[in-house]
CSV table of C-alpha atoms in Angstrom, one decimal:
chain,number,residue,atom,x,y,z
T,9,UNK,CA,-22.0,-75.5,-91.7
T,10,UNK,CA,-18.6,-75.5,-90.2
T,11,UNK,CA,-18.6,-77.9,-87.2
T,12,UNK,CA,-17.5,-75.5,-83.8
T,13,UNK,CA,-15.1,-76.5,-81.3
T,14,UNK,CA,-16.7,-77.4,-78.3
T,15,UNK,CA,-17.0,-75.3,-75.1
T,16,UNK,CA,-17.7,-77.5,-72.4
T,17,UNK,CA,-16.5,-80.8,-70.9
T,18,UNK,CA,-18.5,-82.9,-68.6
T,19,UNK,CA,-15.7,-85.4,-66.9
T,20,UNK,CA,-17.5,-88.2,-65.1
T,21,UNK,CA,-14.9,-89.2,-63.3
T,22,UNK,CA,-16.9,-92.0,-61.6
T,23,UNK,CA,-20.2,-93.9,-62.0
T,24,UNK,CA,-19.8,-94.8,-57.7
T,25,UNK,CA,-21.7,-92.7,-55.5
T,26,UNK,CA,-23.3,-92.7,-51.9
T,27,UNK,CA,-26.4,-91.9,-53.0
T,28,UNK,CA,-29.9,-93.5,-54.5
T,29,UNK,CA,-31.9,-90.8,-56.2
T,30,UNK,CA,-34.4,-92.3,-58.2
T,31,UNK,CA,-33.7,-89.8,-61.1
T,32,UNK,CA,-29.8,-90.3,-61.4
T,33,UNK,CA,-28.8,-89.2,-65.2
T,34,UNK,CA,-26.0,-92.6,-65.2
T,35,UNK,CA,-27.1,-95.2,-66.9
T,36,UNK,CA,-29.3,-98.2,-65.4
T,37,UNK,CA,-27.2,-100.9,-66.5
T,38,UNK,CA,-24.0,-99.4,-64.0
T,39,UNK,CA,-22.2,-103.0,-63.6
T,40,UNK,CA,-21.5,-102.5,-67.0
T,41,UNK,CA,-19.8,-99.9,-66.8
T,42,UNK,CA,-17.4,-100.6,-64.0
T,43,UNK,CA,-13.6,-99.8,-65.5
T,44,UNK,CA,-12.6,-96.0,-64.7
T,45,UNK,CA,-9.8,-94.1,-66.4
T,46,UNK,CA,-6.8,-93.9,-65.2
T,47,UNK,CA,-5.1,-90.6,-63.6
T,48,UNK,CA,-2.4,-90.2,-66.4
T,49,UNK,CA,-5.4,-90.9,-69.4
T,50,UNK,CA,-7.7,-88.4,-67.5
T,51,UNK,CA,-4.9,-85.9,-67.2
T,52,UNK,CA,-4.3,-86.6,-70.8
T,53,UNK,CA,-7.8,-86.0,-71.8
T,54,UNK,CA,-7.6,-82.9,-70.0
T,55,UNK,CA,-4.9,-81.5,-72.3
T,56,UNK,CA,-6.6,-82.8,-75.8
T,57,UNK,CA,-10.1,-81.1,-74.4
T,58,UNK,CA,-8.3,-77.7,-73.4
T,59,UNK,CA,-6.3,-78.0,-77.4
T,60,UNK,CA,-9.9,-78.8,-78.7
T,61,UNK,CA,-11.1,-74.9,-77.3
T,62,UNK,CA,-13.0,-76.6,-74.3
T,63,UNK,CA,-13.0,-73.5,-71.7
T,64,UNK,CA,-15.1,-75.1,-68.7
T,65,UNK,CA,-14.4,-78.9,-67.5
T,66,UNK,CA,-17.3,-79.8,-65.0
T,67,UNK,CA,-15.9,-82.8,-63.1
T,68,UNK,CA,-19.0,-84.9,-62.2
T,69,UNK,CA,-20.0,-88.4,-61.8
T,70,UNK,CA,-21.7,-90.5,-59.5
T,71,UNK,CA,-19.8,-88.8,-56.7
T,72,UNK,CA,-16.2,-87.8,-58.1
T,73,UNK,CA,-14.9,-86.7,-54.5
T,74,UNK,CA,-14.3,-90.7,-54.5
T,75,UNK,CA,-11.7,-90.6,-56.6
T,76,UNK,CA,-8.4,-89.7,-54.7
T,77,UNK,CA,-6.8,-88.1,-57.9
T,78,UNK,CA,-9.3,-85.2,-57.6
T,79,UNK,CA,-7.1,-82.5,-56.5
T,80,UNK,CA,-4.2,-83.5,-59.2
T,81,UNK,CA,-6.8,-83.5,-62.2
T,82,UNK,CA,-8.3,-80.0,-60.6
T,83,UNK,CA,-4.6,-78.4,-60.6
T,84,UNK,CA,-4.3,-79.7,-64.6
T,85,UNK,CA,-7.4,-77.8,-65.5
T,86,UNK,CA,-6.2,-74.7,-64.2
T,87,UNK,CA,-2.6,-74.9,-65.4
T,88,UNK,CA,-4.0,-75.7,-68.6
T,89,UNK,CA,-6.6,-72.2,-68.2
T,90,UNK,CA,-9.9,-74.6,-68.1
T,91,UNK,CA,-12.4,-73.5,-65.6
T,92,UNK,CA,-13.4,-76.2,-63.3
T,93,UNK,CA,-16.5,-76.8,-61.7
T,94,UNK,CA,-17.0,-80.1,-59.0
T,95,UNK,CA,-20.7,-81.7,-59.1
T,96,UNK,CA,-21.0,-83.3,-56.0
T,97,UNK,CA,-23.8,-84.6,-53.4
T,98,UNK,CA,-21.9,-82.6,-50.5
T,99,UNK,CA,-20.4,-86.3,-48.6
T,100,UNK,CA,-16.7,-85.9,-48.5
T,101,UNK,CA,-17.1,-82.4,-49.3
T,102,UNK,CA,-15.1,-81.0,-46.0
T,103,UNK,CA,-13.2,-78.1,-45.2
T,104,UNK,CA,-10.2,-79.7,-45.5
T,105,UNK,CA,-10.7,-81.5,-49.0
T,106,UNK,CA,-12.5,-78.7,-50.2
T,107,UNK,CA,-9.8,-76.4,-49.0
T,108,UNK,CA,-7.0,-78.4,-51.3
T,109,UNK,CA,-9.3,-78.2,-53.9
T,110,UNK,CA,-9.8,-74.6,-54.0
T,111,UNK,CA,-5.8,-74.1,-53.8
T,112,UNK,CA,-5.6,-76.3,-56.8
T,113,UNK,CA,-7.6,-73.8,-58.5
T,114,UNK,CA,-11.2,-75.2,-58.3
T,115,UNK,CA,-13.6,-72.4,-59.8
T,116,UNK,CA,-16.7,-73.2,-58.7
T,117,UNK,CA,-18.8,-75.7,-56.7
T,118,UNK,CA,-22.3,-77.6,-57.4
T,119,UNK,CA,-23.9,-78.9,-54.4
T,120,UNK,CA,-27.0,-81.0,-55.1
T,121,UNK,CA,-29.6,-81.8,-52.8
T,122,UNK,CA,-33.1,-83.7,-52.7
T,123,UNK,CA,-35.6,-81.6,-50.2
T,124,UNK,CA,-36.0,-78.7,-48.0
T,125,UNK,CA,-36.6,-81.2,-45.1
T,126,UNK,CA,-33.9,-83.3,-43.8
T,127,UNK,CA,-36.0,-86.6,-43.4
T,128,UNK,CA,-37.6,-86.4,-47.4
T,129,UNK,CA,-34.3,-85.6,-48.0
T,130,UNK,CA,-32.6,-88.4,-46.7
T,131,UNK,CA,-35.3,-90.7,-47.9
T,132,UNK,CA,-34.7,-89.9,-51.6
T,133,UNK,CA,-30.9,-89.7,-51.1
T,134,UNK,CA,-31.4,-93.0,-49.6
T,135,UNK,CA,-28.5,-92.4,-47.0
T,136,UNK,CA,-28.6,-89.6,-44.1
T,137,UNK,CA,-27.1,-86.6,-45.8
T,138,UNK,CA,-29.1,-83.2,-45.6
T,139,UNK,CA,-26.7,-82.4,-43.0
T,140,UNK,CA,-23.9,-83.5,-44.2
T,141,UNK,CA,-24.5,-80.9,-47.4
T,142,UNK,CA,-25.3,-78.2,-44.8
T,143,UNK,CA,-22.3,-78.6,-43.8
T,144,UNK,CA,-20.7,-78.9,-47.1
T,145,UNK,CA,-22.4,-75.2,-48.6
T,146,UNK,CA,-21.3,-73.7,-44.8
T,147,UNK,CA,-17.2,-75.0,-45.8
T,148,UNK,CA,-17.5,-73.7,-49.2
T,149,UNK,CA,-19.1,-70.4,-48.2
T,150,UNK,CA,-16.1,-69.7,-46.0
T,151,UNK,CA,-13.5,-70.9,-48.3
T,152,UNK,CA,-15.0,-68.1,-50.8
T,153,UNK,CA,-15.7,-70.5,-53.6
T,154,UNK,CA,-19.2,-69.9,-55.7
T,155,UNK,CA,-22.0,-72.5,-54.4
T,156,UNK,CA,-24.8,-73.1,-56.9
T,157,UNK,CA,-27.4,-75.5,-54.9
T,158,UNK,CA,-29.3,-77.8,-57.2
T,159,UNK,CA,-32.7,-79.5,-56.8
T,160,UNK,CA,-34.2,-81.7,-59.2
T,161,UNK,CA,-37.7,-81.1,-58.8
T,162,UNK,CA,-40.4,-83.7,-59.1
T,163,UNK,CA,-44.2,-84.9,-57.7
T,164,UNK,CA,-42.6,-85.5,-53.7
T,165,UNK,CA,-40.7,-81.9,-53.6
T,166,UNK,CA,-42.6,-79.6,-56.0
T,167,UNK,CA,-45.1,-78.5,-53.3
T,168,UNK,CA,-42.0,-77.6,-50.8
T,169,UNK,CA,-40.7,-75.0,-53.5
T,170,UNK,CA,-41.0,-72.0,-51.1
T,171,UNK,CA,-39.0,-73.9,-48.4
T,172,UNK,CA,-36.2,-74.9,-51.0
T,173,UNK,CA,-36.1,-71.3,-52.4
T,174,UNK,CA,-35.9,-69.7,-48.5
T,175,UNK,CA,-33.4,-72.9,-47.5
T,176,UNK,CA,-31.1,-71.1,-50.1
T,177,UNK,CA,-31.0,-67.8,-49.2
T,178,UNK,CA,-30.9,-68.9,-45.5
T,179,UNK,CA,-27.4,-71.0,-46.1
T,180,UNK,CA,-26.3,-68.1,-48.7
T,181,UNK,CA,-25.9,-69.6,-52.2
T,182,UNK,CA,-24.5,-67.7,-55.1
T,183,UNK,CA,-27.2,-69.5,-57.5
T,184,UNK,CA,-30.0,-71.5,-57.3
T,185,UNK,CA,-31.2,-74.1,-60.0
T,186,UNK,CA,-34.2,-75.8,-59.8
T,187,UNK,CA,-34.5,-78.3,-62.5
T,188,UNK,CA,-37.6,-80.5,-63.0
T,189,UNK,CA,-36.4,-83.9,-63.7
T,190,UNK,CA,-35.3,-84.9,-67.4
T,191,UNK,CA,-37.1,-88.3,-67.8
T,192,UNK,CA,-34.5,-90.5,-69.0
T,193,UNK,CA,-32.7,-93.5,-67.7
T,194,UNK,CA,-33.8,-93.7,-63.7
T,195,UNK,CA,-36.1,-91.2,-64.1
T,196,UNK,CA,-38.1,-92.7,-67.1
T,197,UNK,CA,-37.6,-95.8,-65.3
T,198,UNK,CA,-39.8,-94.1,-61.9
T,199,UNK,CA,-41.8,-91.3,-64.5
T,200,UNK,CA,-45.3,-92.4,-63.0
T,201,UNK,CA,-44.3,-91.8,-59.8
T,202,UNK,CA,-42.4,-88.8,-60.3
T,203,UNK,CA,-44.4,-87.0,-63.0
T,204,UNK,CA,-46.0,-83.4,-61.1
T,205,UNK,CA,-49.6,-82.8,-61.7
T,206,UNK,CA,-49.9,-79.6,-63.7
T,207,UNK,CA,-51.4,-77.7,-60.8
T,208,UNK,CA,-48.1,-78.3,-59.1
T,209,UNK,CA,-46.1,-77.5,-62.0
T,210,UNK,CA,-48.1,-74.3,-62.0
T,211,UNK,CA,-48.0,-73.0,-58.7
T,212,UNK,CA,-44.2,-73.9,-58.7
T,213,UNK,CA,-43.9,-71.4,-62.0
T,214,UNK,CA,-45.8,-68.9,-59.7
T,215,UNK,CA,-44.1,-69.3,-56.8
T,216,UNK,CA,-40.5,-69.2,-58.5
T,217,UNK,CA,-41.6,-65.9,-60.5
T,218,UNK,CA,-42.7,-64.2,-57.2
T,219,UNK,CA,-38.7,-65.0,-55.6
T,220,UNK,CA,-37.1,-63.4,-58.7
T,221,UNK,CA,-39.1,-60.6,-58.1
T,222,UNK,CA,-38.2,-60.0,-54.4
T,223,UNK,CA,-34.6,-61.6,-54.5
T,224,UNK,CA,-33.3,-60.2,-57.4
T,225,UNK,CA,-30.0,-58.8,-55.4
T,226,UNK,CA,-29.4,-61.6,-53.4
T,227,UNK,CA,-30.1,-64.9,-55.1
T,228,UNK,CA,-29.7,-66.1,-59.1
T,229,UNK,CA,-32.5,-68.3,-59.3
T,230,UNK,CA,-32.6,-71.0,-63.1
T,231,UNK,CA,-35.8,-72.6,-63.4
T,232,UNK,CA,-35.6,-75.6,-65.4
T,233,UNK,CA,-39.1,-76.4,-66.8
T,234,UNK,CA,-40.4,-80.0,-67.2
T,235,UNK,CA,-40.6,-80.6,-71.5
T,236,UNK,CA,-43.8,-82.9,-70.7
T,237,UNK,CA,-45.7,-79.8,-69.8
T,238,UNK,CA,-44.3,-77.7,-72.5
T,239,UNK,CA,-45.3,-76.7,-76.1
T,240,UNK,CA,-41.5,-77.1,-77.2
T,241,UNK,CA,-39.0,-79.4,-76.9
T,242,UNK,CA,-35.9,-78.1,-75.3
T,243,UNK,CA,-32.7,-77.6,-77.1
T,244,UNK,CA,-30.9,-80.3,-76.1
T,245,UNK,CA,-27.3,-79.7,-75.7
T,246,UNK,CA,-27.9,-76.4,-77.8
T,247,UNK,CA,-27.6,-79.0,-80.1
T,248,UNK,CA,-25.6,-82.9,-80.8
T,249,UNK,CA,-21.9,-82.3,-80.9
T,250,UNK,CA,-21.9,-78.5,-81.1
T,251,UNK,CA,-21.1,-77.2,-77.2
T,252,UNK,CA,-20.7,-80.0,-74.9
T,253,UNK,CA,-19.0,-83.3,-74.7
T,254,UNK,CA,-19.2,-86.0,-72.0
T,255,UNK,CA,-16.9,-88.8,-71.2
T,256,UNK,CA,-17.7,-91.4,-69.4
T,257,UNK,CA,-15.9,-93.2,-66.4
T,258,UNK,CA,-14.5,-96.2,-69.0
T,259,UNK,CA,-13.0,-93.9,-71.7
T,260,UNK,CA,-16.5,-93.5,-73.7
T,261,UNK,CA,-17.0,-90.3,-75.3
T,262,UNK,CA,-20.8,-89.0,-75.8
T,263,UNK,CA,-22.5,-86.4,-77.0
T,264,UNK,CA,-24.5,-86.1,-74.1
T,265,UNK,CA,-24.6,-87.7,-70.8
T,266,UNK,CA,-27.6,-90.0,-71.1
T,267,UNK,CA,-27.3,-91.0,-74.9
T,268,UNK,CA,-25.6,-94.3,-73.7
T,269,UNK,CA,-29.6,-95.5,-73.7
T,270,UNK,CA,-29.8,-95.8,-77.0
T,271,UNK,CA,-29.0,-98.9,-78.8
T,272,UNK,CA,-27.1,-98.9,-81.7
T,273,UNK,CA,-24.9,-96.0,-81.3
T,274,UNK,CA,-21.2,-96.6,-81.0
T,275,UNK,CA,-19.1,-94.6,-78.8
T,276,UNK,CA,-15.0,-94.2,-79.4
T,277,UNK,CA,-12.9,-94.3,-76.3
T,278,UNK,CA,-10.4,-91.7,-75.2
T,279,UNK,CA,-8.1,-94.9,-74.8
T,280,UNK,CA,-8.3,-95.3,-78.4
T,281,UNK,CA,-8.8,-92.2,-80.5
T,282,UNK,CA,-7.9,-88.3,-79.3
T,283,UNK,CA,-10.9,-86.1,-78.6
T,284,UNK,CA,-10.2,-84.1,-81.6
T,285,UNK,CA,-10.7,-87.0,-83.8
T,286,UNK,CA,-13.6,-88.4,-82.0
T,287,UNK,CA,-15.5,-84.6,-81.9
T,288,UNK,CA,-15.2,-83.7,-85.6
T,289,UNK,CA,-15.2,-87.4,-87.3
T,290,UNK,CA,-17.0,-89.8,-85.2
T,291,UNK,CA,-19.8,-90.7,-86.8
T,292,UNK,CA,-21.9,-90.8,-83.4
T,293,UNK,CA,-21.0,-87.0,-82.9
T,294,UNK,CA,-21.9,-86.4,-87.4
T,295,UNK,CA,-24.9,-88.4,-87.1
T,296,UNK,CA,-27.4,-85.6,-86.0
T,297,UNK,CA,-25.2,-82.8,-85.9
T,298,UNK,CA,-26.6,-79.4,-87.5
T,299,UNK,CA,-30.4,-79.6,-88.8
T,300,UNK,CA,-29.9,-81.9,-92.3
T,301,UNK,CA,-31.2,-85.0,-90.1
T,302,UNK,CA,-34.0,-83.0,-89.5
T,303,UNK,CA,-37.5,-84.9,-90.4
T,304,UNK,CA,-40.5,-83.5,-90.4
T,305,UNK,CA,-42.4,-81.3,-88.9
T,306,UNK,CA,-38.7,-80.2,-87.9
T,307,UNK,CA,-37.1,-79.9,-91.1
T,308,UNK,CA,-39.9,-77.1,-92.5
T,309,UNK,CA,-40.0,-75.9,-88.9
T,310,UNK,CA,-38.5,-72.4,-87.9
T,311,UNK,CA,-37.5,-73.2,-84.5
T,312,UNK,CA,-35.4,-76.1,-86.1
T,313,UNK,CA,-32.3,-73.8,-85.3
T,314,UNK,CA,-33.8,-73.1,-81.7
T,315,UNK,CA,-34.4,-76.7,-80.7
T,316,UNK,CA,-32.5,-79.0,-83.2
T,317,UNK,CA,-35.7,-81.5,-83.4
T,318,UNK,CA,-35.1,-82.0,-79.1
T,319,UNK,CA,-34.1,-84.6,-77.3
T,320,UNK,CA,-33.0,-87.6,-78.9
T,321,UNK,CA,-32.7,-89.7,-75.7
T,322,UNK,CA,-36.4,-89.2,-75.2
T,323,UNK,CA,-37.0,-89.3,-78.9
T,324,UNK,CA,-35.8,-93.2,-78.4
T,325,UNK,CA,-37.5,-93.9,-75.0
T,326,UNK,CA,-41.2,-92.6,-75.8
T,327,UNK,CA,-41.4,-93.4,-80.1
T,328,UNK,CA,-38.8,-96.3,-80.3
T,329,UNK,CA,-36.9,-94.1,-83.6
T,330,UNK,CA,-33.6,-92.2,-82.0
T,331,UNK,CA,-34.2,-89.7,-85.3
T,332,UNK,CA,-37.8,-89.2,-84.7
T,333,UNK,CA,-39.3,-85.3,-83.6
T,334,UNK,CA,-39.0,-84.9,-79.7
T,335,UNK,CA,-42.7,-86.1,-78.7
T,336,UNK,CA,-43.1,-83.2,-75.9
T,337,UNK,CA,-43.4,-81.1,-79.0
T,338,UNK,CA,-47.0,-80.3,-79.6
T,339,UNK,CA,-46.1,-80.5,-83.0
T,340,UNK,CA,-44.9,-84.1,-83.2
T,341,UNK,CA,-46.8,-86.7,-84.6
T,342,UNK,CA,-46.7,-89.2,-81.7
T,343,UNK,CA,-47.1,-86.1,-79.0
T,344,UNK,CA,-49.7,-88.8,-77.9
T,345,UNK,CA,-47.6,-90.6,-75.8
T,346,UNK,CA,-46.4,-88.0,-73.6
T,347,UNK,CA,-50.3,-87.3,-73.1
T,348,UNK,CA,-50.8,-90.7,-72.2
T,349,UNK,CA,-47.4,-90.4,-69.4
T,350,UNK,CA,-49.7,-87.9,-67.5
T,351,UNK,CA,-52.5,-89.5,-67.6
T,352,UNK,CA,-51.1,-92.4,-66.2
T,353,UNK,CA,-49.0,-90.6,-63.6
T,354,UNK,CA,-52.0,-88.9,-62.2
T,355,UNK,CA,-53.9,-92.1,-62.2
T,356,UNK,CA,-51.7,-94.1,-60.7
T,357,UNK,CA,-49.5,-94.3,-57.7
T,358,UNK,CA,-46.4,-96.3,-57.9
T,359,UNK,CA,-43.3,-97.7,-55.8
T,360,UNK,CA,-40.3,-95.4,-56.7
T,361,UNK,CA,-37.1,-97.9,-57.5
T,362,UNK,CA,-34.3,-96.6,-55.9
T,363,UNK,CA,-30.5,-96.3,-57.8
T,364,UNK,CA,-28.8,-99.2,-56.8
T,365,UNK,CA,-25.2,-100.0,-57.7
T,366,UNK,CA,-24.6,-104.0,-56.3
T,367,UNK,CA,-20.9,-104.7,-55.8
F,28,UNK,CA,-24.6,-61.8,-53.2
F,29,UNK,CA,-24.3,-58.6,-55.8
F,30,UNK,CA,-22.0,-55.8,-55.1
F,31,UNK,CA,-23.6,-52.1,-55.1
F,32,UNK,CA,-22.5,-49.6,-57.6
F,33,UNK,CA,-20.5,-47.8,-58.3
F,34,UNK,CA,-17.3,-49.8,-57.8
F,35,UNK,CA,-14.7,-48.0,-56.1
F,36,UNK,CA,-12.2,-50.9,-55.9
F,37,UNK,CA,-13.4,-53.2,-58.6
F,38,UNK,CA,-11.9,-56.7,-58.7
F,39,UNK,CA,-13.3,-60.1,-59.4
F,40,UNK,CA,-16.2,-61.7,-57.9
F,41,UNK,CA,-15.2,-65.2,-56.3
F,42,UNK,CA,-15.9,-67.9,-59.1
F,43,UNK,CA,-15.2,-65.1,-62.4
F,44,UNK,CA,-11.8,-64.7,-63.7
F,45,UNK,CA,-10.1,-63.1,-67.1
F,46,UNK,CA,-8.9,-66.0,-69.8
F,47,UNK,CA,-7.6,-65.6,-73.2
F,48,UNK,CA,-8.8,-68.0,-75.5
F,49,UNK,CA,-6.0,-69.3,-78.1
F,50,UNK,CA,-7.9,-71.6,-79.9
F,51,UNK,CA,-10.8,-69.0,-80.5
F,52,UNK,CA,-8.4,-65.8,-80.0
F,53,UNK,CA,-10.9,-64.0,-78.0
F,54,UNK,CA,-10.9,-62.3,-74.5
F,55,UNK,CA,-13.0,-63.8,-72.5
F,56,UNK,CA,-15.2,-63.5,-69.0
F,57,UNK,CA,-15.2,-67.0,-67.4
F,58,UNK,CA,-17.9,-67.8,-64.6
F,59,UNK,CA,-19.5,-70.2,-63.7
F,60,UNK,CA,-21.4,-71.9,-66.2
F,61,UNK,CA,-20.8,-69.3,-68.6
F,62,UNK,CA,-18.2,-67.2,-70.6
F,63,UNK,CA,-18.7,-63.5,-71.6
F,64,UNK,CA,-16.6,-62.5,-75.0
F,65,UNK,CA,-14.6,-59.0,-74.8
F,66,UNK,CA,-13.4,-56.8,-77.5
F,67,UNK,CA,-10.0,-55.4,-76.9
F,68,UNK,CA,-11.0,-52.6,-74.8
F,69,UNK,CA,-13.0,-54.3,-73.2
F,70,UNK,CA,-10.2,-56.6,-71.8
F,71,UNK,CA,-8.2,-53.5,-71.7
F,72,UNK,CA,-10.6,-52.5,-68.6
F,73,UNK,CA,-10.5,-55.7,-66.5
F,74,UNK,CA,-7.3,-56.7,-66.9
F,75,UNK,CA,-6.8,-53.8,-64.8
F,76,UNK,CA,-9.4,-54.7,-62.2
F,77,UNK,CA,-6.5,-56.1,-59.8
F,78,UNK,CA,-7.5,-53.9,-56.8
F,79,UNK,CA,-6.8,-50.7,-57.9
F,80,UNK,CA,-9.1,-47.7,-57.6
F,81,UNK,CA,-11.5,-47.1,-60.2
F,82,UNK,CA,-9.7,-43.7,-60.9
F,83,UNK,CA,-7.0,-45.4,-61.2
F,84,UNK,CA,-8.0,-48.0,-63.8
F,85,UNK,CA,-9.1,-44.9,-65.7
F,86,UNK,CA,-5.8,-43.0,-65.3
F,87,UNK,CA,-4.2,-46.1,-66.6
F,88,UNK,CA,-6.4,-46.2,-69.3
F,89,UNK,CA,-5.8,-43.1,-70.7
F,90,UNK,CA,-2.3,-43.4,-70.7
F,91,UNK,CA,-2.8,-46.6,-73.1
F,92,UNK,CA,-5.5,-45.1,-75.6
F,93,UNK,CA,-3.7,-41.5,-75.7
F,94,UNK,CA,-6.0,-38.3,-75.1
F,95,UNK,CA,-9.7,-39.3,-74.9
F,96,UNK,CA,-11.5,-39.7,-72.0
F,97,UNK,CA,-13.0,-43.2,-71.2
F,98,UNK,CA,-14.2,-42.3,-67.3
F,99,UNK,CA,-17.9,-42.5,-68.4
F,100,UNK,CA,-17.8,-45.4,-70.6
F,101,UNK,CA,-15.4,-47.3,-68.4
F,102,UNK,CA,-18.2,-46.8,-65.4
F,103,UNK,CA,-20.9,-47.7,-67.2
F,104,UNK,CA,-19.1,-50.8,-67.9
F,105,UNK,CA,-17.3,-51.8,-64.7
F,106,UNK,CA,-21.5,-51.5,-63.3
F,107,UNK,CA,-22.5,-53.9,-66.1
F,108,UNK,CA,-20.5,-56.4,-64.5
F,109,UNK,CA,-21.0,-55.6,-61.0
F,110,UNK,CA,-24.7,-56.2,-61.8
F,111,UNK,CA,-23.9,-59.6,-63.6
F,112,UNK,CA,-22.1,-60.6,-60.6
F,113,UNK,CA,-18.7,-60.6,-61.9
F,114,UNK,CA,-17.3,-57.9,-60.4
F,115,UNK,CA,-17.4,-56.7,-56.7
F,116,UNK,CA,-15.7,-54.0,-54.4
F,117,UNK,CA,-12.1,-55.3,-53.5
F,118,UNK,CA,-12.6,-53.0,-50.4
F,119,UNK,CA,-15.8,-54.0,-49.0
């Protein structure tokens, strides 16, 4: 199979951030990752990822309204025709900075946020901000730019999903995403005290189904189901190295976000190599590209082009073998251990460990 | 928030805009988190949603394709988009 150019760029301009969430998709080990790009490389990447077919850039981090080259690397992306979206947790968002971002040509905006109420909110943040990212969605609102609010979703916020849903509609959203937390890096690190019972998970479904239903002209609701409680493992990435590429604060280039967790792998740097290079010869992008890695049950399996085998983050955290079937496939042979996660989680009640970043 | 059909002024919704893709050589629908290909009439269409009446995208229309009439298809399609959110009433 031909290898396709890539559609989508996730920029993490920045591992730093204000807040603590206990799920945070950066790696655990952050002080080793502590070197950020440059503004002339990043603006270079830019120009290689737009040359490479990359139509969206979504600049993420951490928090990447910390770096003060924002606004210049959001004006490249749209004289080079990218699309930009900003990921941010709403601090520093103001009009005024949001404002110069828009006039650099800033598409759309991404807004996270932890709970419907300010004071869980701020306790899982870790730092006071519910109102801070009131504010934030209010400045974007009037500045015209799209506002997609996302909520990771997880044991201490699933039962408040009626709130979240009527939060958005009250401070006028474009889109909604409610995304169960993927248990990797922080999250795997807190998974027994994050896991959902599956009566939660449940009435959640139910409850999300109903708000289609009645807001169907006003609010774009994305339900992100958690894979533990699933029959299939979910297409990660629509697949290694065919959509998306990340890179990282230092230069690293990855497949996905989170793959930085696996040992072994080496990752090129945009310091060294071009992205072209890097996306159709590395061999961290060849080694489980298309479906001839594939073992079994996936190889023989005819949902092998639907879920390329899963996740291979979580294929490494829960079995120990990166190229091993996605164990939240009821298929897999060591589904046993996700079993096993439940059970614990509903057995047990543990301290959640908090993100911390120690200068 | 959606707009109501039919369109009378149809532009673009905040956050969806018209790109031509070199590298693939396709018209393309960008939005956020997503892209929508076009065939060339297709593009045709929205490159003339610029705040023009949707008689008048028509009239223009028919002036580049010669004598058939595209009014019905070209409604149809302009409320396709309006109900994917990518195109709203430049005069509400």
């Amino acid at each position: 199979m031909e290898t396709p150019n890539p559609y989508s760029l996730l920029a993490e301009l920045t591992y730093r951030c204000p807040l603590q969430c206990p799920y945070c998709s950066n790696p655990l080990e952050l002080n080793r990752f502590r070197t950020e790009l440059d503004t002339v490389v990043w603006h270079r990447v830019l120009d290689e990822a737009a040359r490479l077919g990359v139509v969206q850039v979504h600049f993420s981090g951490g928090e990447p309204l910390l770096r003060r080259d924002l606004t210049d690397l959001v004006r490249t992306a749209r004289q080079l025709d990218l699309y930009s979206h900003l990921s941010t947790s709403g601090l520093g968002a103001d009009q005024a900075r949001l404002a110069s971002l828009r006039d650099a040509g800033l598409d759309a905006l991404q807004i996270s946020l932890q709970d419907s109420r300010p004071h869980e909110n701020d306790w899982l943040a870790g730092v006071p901000s519910f109102e801070k990212k009131r504010r934030a969605i209010e400045s974007a609102k009037r500045l015209e730019l799209p506002v997609t609010l996302n909520i990771v979703l997880h044991r201490h916020n699933l039962d408040r999903i009626d709130e979240l849903i009527d939060l958005a509609c009250r401070w006028n959203v474009d889109k909604l995403e409610l995304a169960h937390a993927q248990y990797g890096g922080w999250a795997f690190r807190n998974r027994a005290a994050l896991l959902p019972t599956e009566q939660q998970v449940g009435r959640a479904a139910e409850v999300v189904a109903d708000a289609r239903d009645r807001l169907i002209d006003n609010l774009e609701i994305v339900h992100v189901l958690p894979d533990y409680f699933q029959q299939f493992p979910k297409a990660c990435l629509h697949g290694w190295g065919r959509v998306f590429l990340t890179v990282a604060p230092d230069g690293a280039v990855l497949p996905c976000q989170t793959a930085r967790e696996i040992p072994g792998l080496v990752f090129p740097n945009v310091k060294d190599t071009s992205l072209e290079e890097i996306w159709f010869h590395a061999p961290v992008f060849q080694r489980f590209r298309g479906t001839d890695w594939l073992p079994e049950p996936c190889r023989s399996c005819d949902r092998r082009e639907i879920d390329f085998g899963g996740c291979r983050c979580q294929a490494f955290l829960l079995t120990g073998d990166v190229a091993a079937t996605d164990p939240v496939c009821h298929l897999a042979p060591q589904h046993g251990v996700v079993e096993e996660a439940l059970n614990e989680a509903a057995n047990q009640s543990t301290d959640l460990r908090f993100r911390v970043f120690a200068s | 928030m959606k707009s109501e059909s039919p369109l009378y002024y149809p532009v673009f919704a905040p956050g969806a805009r018209y790109r031509w893709d070199e590298v693939r050589q396709q018209h393309q629908i960008v939005f956020p988190e997503g892209v929508l290909v076009l065939n060339e009439s297709a593009a045709a269409v929205v490159r003339l949603c610029d705040g023009r009446s949707t008689e008048d995208v028509i009239v223009a229309l028919r002036e580049q394709i010669g004598d058939a009439d595209p009014s019905r298809d070209v409604r149809e399609f302009l409320d396709r988009l309006a109900k994917k959110g990518l195109l709203r009433d430049g005069d509400s």
